[in-house]
């Protein structure tokens, strides 16, 4: 269905503060504690107090019920509008979108959005935790058409798409490797990133294979960590501490018929989602200065960059191999190191990094030069749900 | 064979739902059956109550040719489950049947490094326990 995004939303709302918790291996903090810390840091960044917040759109691990309520309890907030989105890695941008919609509808004025997880600690905190992660619970697994054939873990589902892309377009593993190498270079400039060692294409080739076509370095990290953002109107943003980062456009799309249906694993939901975001923003791919792309696996960056129109479908391999994603490239991407090399917090850190690039807070070693626009993607929910956010500086 | 040396099947078995039970019952008899809509004539998979193309509730479980092609595949080089110990590498594939639907299975009877997208395949049944046979695919 062809629907016209409401361009009246363009530049009307802003992200006025962002924060993150400690990232990586944080065994002394729970998922709730990590999100609480990210929220407090976002409030500090904005120069706001908890009592200024009247809406919570906060999410944590899927097995913690009504996560937003637990955060509200800790922050002492009764919210006019409060919920937890459940679109996997697409949820975090979706929360920012819901924030705009709720403010527009008059339900609230100032929204705290965030997400966090304790995925590293869940598998490493103790011997018991290690055992628990090794023994899979039947309830968490499909009951049929998967486990009986040895289908386990996220790499396989995304790997089907990568293999299909290789088949259709001649894409190579070295081209996936260029993505891992670029993001590692960015991580080395980020003191908070989990990965500290330089990475060469040779290292990438030599890493052990997991589920072909993916090796270890095609896969994102297992991390503890959280991020948070505060959304309000541009008008209200005027008297706050930071230069506001404007929400120029957003879009969503969900291929609910599944990853195996049609050509969804190669032409993903990122296509229609970004088309709506560009239309709302009145911008196209050529107007974008940097990108923060949901990188659960290397291949997912390649396909989203194509779906977002930075190159034609099938040309993502040569595009990334040209060095386009590096800080001085055509499209500096995942400038914090991304989920492959900074920390994997289901896309929330991509929003945080996009905002910081446009706040212009970094030194020359990490700042995208003259960045005025940033596109951010969120992807997940059985790899069929997508959301897109286009941010810009106030001019 | 003594109890100690007897083969034990350590892999997960399918846990059919009321909707998928006819699929597994037929597989046990080495027949691959899918739901075919009586209203629009199309097949669909995985099993559900209504035709996903036209939402008609009227269908027949219909035997299909069992031939198709590899739409995409992955090769497990890491052990995720003890049931596959000694069987690495193994191939999990998305099979596109000639009738249209795509389903997940294994490619057997060919070395893992020779599997390609678009490889023509046909169904073969693996009798993994007295009551359970898994449809798998082998080069046609």
XYZ file of C-alpha atoms in Angstrom:
535
model
C 0.000 0.000 0.000
C 1.396 3.374 -1.003
C 1.058 5.738 1.916
C 2.420 9.243 2.163
C 4.395 9.975 5.324
C 3.266 13.051 7.236
C 5.924 15.646 6.410
C 4.512 17.943 9.096
C 6.484 15.823 11.607
C 9.783 16.758 9.921
C 12.069 18.691 12.310
C 9.215 19.114 14.837
C 10.686 16.742 17.446
C 14.163 16.323 18.851
C 16.397 13.999 20.822
C 17.732 16.203 23.602
C 19.912 13.790 25.535
C 21.441 10.340 25.282
C 23.290 8.058 27.660
C 24.756 4.622 27.978
C 25.707 2.291 30.798
C 29.079 0.605 31.133
C 29.381 -1.761 28.145
C 30.774 -5.216 27.616
C 31.386 -7.390 30.654
C 29.488 -5.849 33.562
C 28.722 -8.778 35.874
C 27.943 -6.570 38.900
C 24.924 -4.958 37.179
C 21.572 -6.491 36.207
C 19.749 -5.652 32.976
C 17.469 -3.379 34.998
C 20.461 -1.713 36.655
C 22.143 -1.154 33.292
C 19.050 0.534 31.849
C 18.602 2.611 35.015
C 22.190 3.865 34.633
C 21.733 4.682 30.926
C 18.527 6.590 31.736
C 20.219 8.634 34.484
C 23.073 9.456 32.092
C 20.588 10.544 29.408
C 18.836 12.815 31.927
C 22.215 14.363 32.842
C 23.083 14.828 29.170
C 19.807 16.693 28.591
C 19.983 18.635 31.840
C 16.621 17.228 32.893
C 15.395 15.670 36.145
C 13.373 12.466 36.429
C 10.272 14.474 37.334
C 10.445 16.181 33.922
C 9.757 12.818 32.253
C 6.105 11.879 31.678
C 6.498 8.859 29.417
C 8.637 5.723 29.461
C 9.176 3.561 26.361
C 11.773 1.239 27.775
C 12.637 -2.351 26.976
C 14.874 -5.056 28.407
C 15.400 -8.786 27.918
C 12.207 -10.364 26.560
C 11.808 -12.615 29.611
C 11.378 -9.691 32.038
C 7.711 -8.745 32.251
C 6.687 -5.057 31.916
C 10.249 -3.811 31.926
C 9.111 -0.183 31.653
C 7.301 -0.445 34.964
C 10.424 -1.700 36.753
C 12.417 1.270 35.412
C 9.673 3.735 36.366
C 9.731 2.337 39.886
C 13.498 2.902 40.151
C 13.370 6.402 38.686
C 10.300 7.438 40.672
C 8.252 8.239 37.573
C 4.498 7.883 37.088
C 4.105 8.053 33.326
C 1.196 9.304 31.240
C 2.252 6.901 28.505
C 4.357 3.815 29.100
C 4.984 0.522 27.352
C 7.555 -1.913 26.011
C 7.845 -2.536 22.250
C 8.492 -6.098 21.101
C 9.950 -5.934 17.583
C 13.362 -7.292 18.526
C 16.174 -5.127 17.178
C 13.646 -2.861 15.452
C 12.079 -1.949 18.823
C 14.502 0.755 19.855
C 13.854 3.111 16.916
C 10.198 2.088 17.115
C 10.188 3.457 20.684
C 11.448 6.836 19.419
C 8.714 6.774 16.746
C 6.054 5.907 19.347
C 7.394 8.763 21.483
C 6.790 11.255 18.658
C 3.332 9.816 18.019
C 2.397 9.991 21.706
C 3.563 13.593 22.076
C 1.748 14.516 18.857
C -1.423 12.914 20.239
C -1.149 15.010 23.394
C -0.564 12.044 25.674
C 2.771 13.280 27.040
C 5.528 15.844 26.501
C 8.914 14.332 27.338
C 9.706 10.682 26.700
C 12.524 8.522 28.013
C 13.318 5.681 25.585
C 15.848 2.945 26.206
C 16.948 -0.624 26.060
C 19.442 -2.823 27.859
C 20.464 -6.424 28.306
C 22.880 -8.522 30.364
C 23.667 -11.049 27.653
C 27.345 -11.485 28.525
C 26.655 -12.019 32.219
C 23.791 -14.412 31.565
C 26.274 -16.814 30.009
C 29.403 -16.012 32.046
C 28.362 -14.805 35.511
C 28.830 -18.198 37.162
C 29.331 -21.865 36.438
C 25.563 -22.246 36.826
C 24.992 -19.540 34.198
C 27.350 -21.303 31.816
C 25.470 -24.557 32.290
C 22.112 -22.868 31.789
C 23.223 -21.338 28.497
C 24.536 -24.705 27.319
C 21.250 -26.485 27.990
C 18.564 -25.086 25.788
C 15.060 -24.813 27.129
C 12.422 -26.506 25.002
C 10.024 -23.611 25.544
C 12.410 -21.124 23.882
C 12.854 -23.287 20.801
C 10.574 -24.013 17.871
C 8.754 -27.282 18.393
C 9.185 -28.443 14.785
C 10.516 -27.532 11.323
C 13.868 -26.435 12.751
C 15.549 -28.170 15.706
C 15.022 -31.681 14.312
C 17.163 -30.629 11.338
C 19.856 -29.051 13.512
C 18.765 -25.446 12.974
C 20.037 -23.584 16.048
C 21.154 -20.026 16.698
C 20.798 -16.712 14.865
C 23.760 -17.118 12.458
C 21.905 -19.684 10.329
C 18.827 -17.562 9.664
C 20.931 -14.584 8.586
C 23.365 -16.908 6.830
C 20.596 -18.065 4.460
C 20.329 -14.450 3.274
C 24.097 -14.079 2.964
C 24.368 -17.285 0.921
C 21.509 -16.258 -1.353
C 23.145 -12.828 -1.896
C 26.455 -14.526 -2.756
C 24.621 -16.765 -5.229
C 22.707 -13.956 -6.942
C 25.407 -11.280 -7.049
C 28.764 -12.987 -6.663
C 29.280 -11.437 -3.235
C 32.357 -12.825 -1.434
C 33.347 -13.507 2.152
C 36.157 -10.986 1.798
C 33.520 -8.332 1.109
C 31.733 -9.279 4.344
C 35.165 -9.065 5.938
C 35.581 -5.451 4.789
C 32.590 -4.579 6.987
C 34.116 -6.243 10.058
C 37.471 -4.546 9.424
C 35.939 -1.050 9.012
C 33.928 -1.293 12.226
C 36.938 -2.583 14.161
C 38.902 0.482 13.067
C 36.124 2.614 14.539
C 36.059 0.593 17.756
C 39.754 1.272 18.296
C 38.870 4.988 18.500
C 36.151 4.287 21.088
C 37.503 3.694 24.605
C 34.215 2.032 25.657
C 34.280 -0.580 22.873
C 34.699 -4.240 23.847
C 37.136 -5.061 21.036
C 40.580 -3.512 21.493
C 42.760 -5.325 18.965
C 43.312 -4.234 15.355
C 41.716 -6.508 12.771
C 42.987 -7.253 9.266
C 41.261 -9.038 6.416
C 43.792 -11.825 6.962
C 42.643 -12.181 10.595
C 39.056 -12.279 9.344
C 39.826 -15.109 6.914
C 41.630 -17.128 9.568
C 38.914 -16.899 12.252
C 37.092 -20.170 12.843
C 33.944 -20.854 10.874
C 30.661 -20.924 12.775
C 27.792 -21.450 10.351
C 29.062 -20.968 6.806
C 29.115 -18.538 5.159
C 29.677 -16.897 8.570
C 32.827 -17.175 10.615
C 33.333 -15.872 14.132
C 34.052 -12.310 12.959
C 30.830 -12.068 10.946
C 28.893 -12.391 14.207
C 28.094 -9.590 16.651
C 29.254 -9.615 20.265
C 27.552 -10.940 23.359
C 27.399 -7.925 25.648
C 26.049 -6.367 28.787
C 24.945 -2.794 28.267
C 22.190 -0.251 27.809
C 21.412 2.999 26.056
C 18.751 5.664 26.493
C 17.398 8.691 24.615
C 15.081 11.562 25.583
C 12.543 12.753 23.001
C 10.589 15.982 23.205
C 9.392 18.806 20.962
C 11.871 21.071 19.207
C 10.155 23.966 20.946
C 10.778 22.514 24.405
C 14.333 21.542 23.407
C 15.308 25.229 23.068
C 16.133 25.786 26.756
C 17.948 22.524 27.361
C 21.656 21.929 27.731
C 22.549 20.274 24.412
C 22.202 21.445 20.851
C 19.072 19.432 19.964
C 19.311 16.723 17.344
C 16.217 16.919 15.161
C 14.105 13.976 14.072
C 13.815 14.593 10.340
C 12.069 11.419 9.296
C 11.214 7.880 10.237
C 9.658 4.775 8.755
C 8.903 1.175 9.564
C 8.158 -1.989 7.636
C 7.619 -5.583 8.699
C 7.809 -8.568 6.353
C 5.566 -10.640 8.592
C 5.144 -13.318 5.904
C 8.625 -14.378 6.937
C 12.316 -14.440 6.067
C 11.785 -17.439 3.739
C 8.918 -15.802 1.802
C 9.370 -14.087 -1.575
C 12.865 -12.552 -1.728
C 12.671 -11.075 1.774
C 16.104 -12.392 2.776
C 17.762 -10.322 0.022
C 15.369 -7.376 -0.422
C 14.636 -6.780 3.235
C 12.046 -4.691 5.063
C 14.723 -1.962 5.172
C 13.654 -0.908 1.656
C 10.082 0.257 2.297
C 11.016 1.424 5.815
C 13.734 3.774 4.543
C 11.580 4.977 1.621
C 9.069 6.329 4.150
C 11.808 7.868 6.276
C 13.395 9.619 3.277
C 9.990 10.900 2.128
C 9.208 12.356 5.556
C 12.653 13.950 5.778
C 12.617 15.241 2.208
C 16.060 13.705 1.793
C 17.673 10.947 -0.248
C 20.716 8.730 0.224
C 23.016 11.412 -1.268
C 22.031 13.781 1.555
C 23.169 11.411 4.317
C 26.524 12.144 5.996
C 26.848 9.060 8.191
C 25.004 5.867 9.048
C 24.490 3.644 12.074
C 23.292 0.306 10.699
C 21.990 -2.663 12.692
C 24.908 -5.080 12.416
C 23.913 -8.349 14.034
C 25.916 -9.985 11.206
C 28.165 -8.502 8.514
C 25.785 -9.473 5.718
C 22.931 -7.542 7.297
C 24.930 -4.318 6.915
C 25.486 -5.018 3.221
C 21.857 -5.706 2.408
C 20.568 -2.730 4.417
C 23.019 -0.362 2.707
C 21.614 -1.538 -0.628
C 18.020 -1.359 0.625
C 18.705 2.186 1.885
C 19.794 3.186 -1.630
C 23.496 3.912 -0.999
C 24.252 1.583 -3.913
C 22.157 -0.619 -6.165
C 20.929 -4.050 -5.053
C 23.751 -6.510 -5.527
C 26.482 -3.846 -5.541
C 26.951 -3.806 -1.778
C 30.028 -6.041 -2.000
C 32.154 -3.682 -4.117
C 30.703 -0.692 -2.207
C 31.902 -1.892 1.204
C 35.183 -3.251 -0.198
C 35.995 0.250 -1.501
C 36.356 1.463 2.095
C 33.120 3.469 1.916
C 32.160 2.599 5.496
C 35.333 3.953 7.104
C 35.431 7.246 8.982
C 36.898 9.059 5.969
C 34.844 7.082 3.419
C 31.776 8.009 1.386
C 29.445 6.782 4.140
C 31.068 6.588 7.590
C 29.106 3.758 9.202
C 28.907 2.417 12.762
C 31.388 5.004 13.947
C 31.389 3.584 17.504
C 32.394 0.108 16.291
C 28.845 -1.188 16.060
C 27.519 -4.433 17.438
C 30.369 -6.279 15.765
C 33.081 -4.446 17.739
C 31.647 -2.002 20.323
C 28.840 -3.909 22.069
C 25.577 -5.557 21.020
C 22.602 -3.893 22.691
C 19.987 -4.547 20.000
C 20.506 -1.278 18.173
C 20.049 1.206 20.993
C 23.733 2.181 20.879
C 23.353 2.949 17.157
C 20.802 5.651 18.057
C 23.043 6.974 20.856
C 26.044 7.172 18.510
C 24.032 8.826 15.721
C 22.863 11.528 18.139
C 26.375 12.120 19.511
C 27.836 12.514 16.026
C 25.268 15.250 15.375
C 25.783 16.807 18.820
C 29.353 17.140 17.556
C 30.867 16.081 20.874
C 33.801 14.039 19.584
C 37.397 14.984 18.855
C 38.807 14.824 15.344
C 39.823 11.178 15.757
C 36.192 10.048 15.949
C 34.002 12.879 14.687
C 32.482 12.553 11.206
C 33.591 15.838 9.639
C 30.738 18.346 9.162
C 28.097 15.703 9.894
C 24.646 17.257 9.503
C 22.566 14.136 8.871
C 22.661 10.556 10.088
C 20.501 7.565 9.174
C 19.967 4.878 11.816
C 18.499 1.418 11.287
C 16.941 -1.148 13.587
C 16.277 -4.692 12.447
C 15.017 -7.831 14.122
C 11.988 -9.793 15.301
C 12.872 -12.987 13.399
C 14.811 -10.693 11.030
C 11.662 -9.330 9.357
C 10.912 -6.177 11.398
C 12.630 -2.935 10.443
C 12.625 0.681 11.560
C 14.520 3.685 10.220
C 15.339 7.043 11.792
C 16.842 10.054 10.026
C 18.421 12.609 12.342
C 19.813 16.037 11.556
C 21.391 19.090 13.135
C 19.319 22.233 13.638
C 20.404 24.774 11.039
C 23.108 -55.439 20.558
C 23.626 -54.712 24.239
C 21.950 -51.736 25.857
C 25.312 -50.001 26.107
C 26.200 -50.191 22.420
C 22.681 -49.642 21.139
C 22.314 -46.526 19.031
C 20.552 -43.761 20.850
C 18.991 -40.962 18.838
C 20.103 -37.816 20.631
C 18.685 -35.182 18.281
C 15.446 -33.351 19.060
C 12.332 -34.937 17.609
C 9.569 -32.821 16.093
C 6.791 -32.000 18.527
C 3.785 -31.817 16.186
C 0.861 -29.491 16.809
C -2.731 -30.453 16.023
C -2.276 -28.489 12.778
C 0.923 -30.237 11.653
C 0.085 -33.792 12.773
C -1.086 -34.914 9.279
C 2.285 -33.810 7.817
C 4.193 -36.005 10.255
C 1.739 -38.914 9.973
C 2.285 -38.966 6.204
C 6.067 -38.585 6.584
C 6.057 -41.725 8.741
C 4.580 -43.499 5.662
C 7.221 -41.860 3.423
C 4.785 -39.469 1.783
C 5.350 -35.709 1.585
C 1.999 -33.966 1.952
C 1.095 -30.289 2.115
C -2.151 -28.422 2.540
C -3.726 -27.514 -0.818
C -6.528 -24.959 -0.881
C -9.813 -26.140 -2.403
C -10.822 -22.567 -3.195
C -7.736 -21.179 -4.953
C -5.779 -24.370 -5.634
C -2.539 -23.136 -4.066
C -0.286 -24.940 -1.596
C 1.131 -23.455 1.592
C 3.557 -24.307 4.368
C 4.028 -24.391 7.370
C 0.667 -25.913 8.312
C -2.077 -23.603 9.538
C -5.863 -23.495 9.700
C -6.537 -21.418 6.615
C -5.031 -20.883 3.190
C -2.477 -18.064 3.544
C -3.277 -16.933 -0.024
C -7.074 -16.553 0.199
C -7.970 -17.408 3.850
C -10.299 -20.217 2.778
C -10.719 -22.781 5.541
C -11.233 -25.591 3.038
C -8.207 -27.682 2.105
C -6.911 -31.178 1.386
C -3.668 -32.706 2.563
C -2.179 -33.484 -0.856
C 0.863 -35.506 -1.734
C 3.440 -33.468 -3.660
C 6.148 -34.553 -6.087
C 8.905 -34.150 -3.531
C 11.138 -32.431 -6.066
C 12.460 -28.916 -5.864
C 15.632 -26.868 -5.577
C 17.893 -25.485 -2.890
C 16.776 -21.872 -2.374
C 19.541 -21.206 0.140
C 21.597 -23.132 2.679
C 24.090 -22.879 5.515
C 26.792 -25.287 6.626
C 27.239 -25.900 10.357
C 30.920 -25.942 11.290
C 30.254 -25.460 15.002
C 28.491 -27.925 17.278
C 25.318 -26.452 18.794
C 23.764 -29.700 20.043
C 25.299 -32.972 21.210
C 23.051 -34.886 18.809
C 25.259 -33.750 15.925
C 28.549 -34.790 17.499
C 30.687 -36.403 14.801
C 28.406 -35.061 12.032
C 30.013 -31.630 11.516
C 29.808 -30.243 8.865
C 26.120 -30.658 8.093
C 23.895 -28.655 5.759
C 20.594 -27.007 6.675
C 18.736 -25.725 3.632
C 15.633 -23.851 2.589
C 14.064 -26.062 -0.096
C 11.707 -24.560 -2.658
C 9.358 -27.331 -3.758
C 8.146 -27.407 -7.364
C 4.637 -26.711 -5.997
C 5.864 -23.387 -4.530
C 6.174 -23.628 -0.754
C 9.563 -23.458 0.929
C 10.512 -25.667 3.833
C 13.499 -26.254 6.008
C 15.418 -29.527 5.840
C 18.827 -31.158 5.496
C 20.727 -31.940 2.300
C 22.093 -35.473 2.467
C 23.894 -37.817 0.097
C 26.347 -35.167 -1.137
C 29.441 -33.657 0.517
C 28.622 -30.381 2.264
C 31.060 -28.400 0.130
C 29.293 -29.465 -3.067
C 25.874 -28.069 -2.154
C 24.880 -24.974 -4.163
C 21.868 -22.699 -4.442
C 19.489 -23.905 -7.179
C 20.730 -27.513 -6.842
C 17.858 -29.798 -7.957
C 16.801 -32.088 -5.136
C 14.234 -34.761 -4.296
C 12.813 -35.905 -0.987
C 14.139 -38.929 0.878
C 12.893 -40.113 4.263
C 15.112 -40.666 7.280
C 13.534 -43.122 9.739
C 14.951 -41.685 12.948
C 12.725 -43.553 15.421
C 9.942 -46.135 15.160
C 7.270 -43.433 14.929
C 9.159 -40.607 13.253
C 10.535 -40.136 9.740
C 12.069 -36.829 8.695
C 11.740 -35.659 5.081
C 15.256 -34.768 3.905
C 16.563 -33.897 0.455
C 19.195 -35.390 -1.812
C 20.404 -34.419 -5.310
C 17.707 -35.292 -7.875
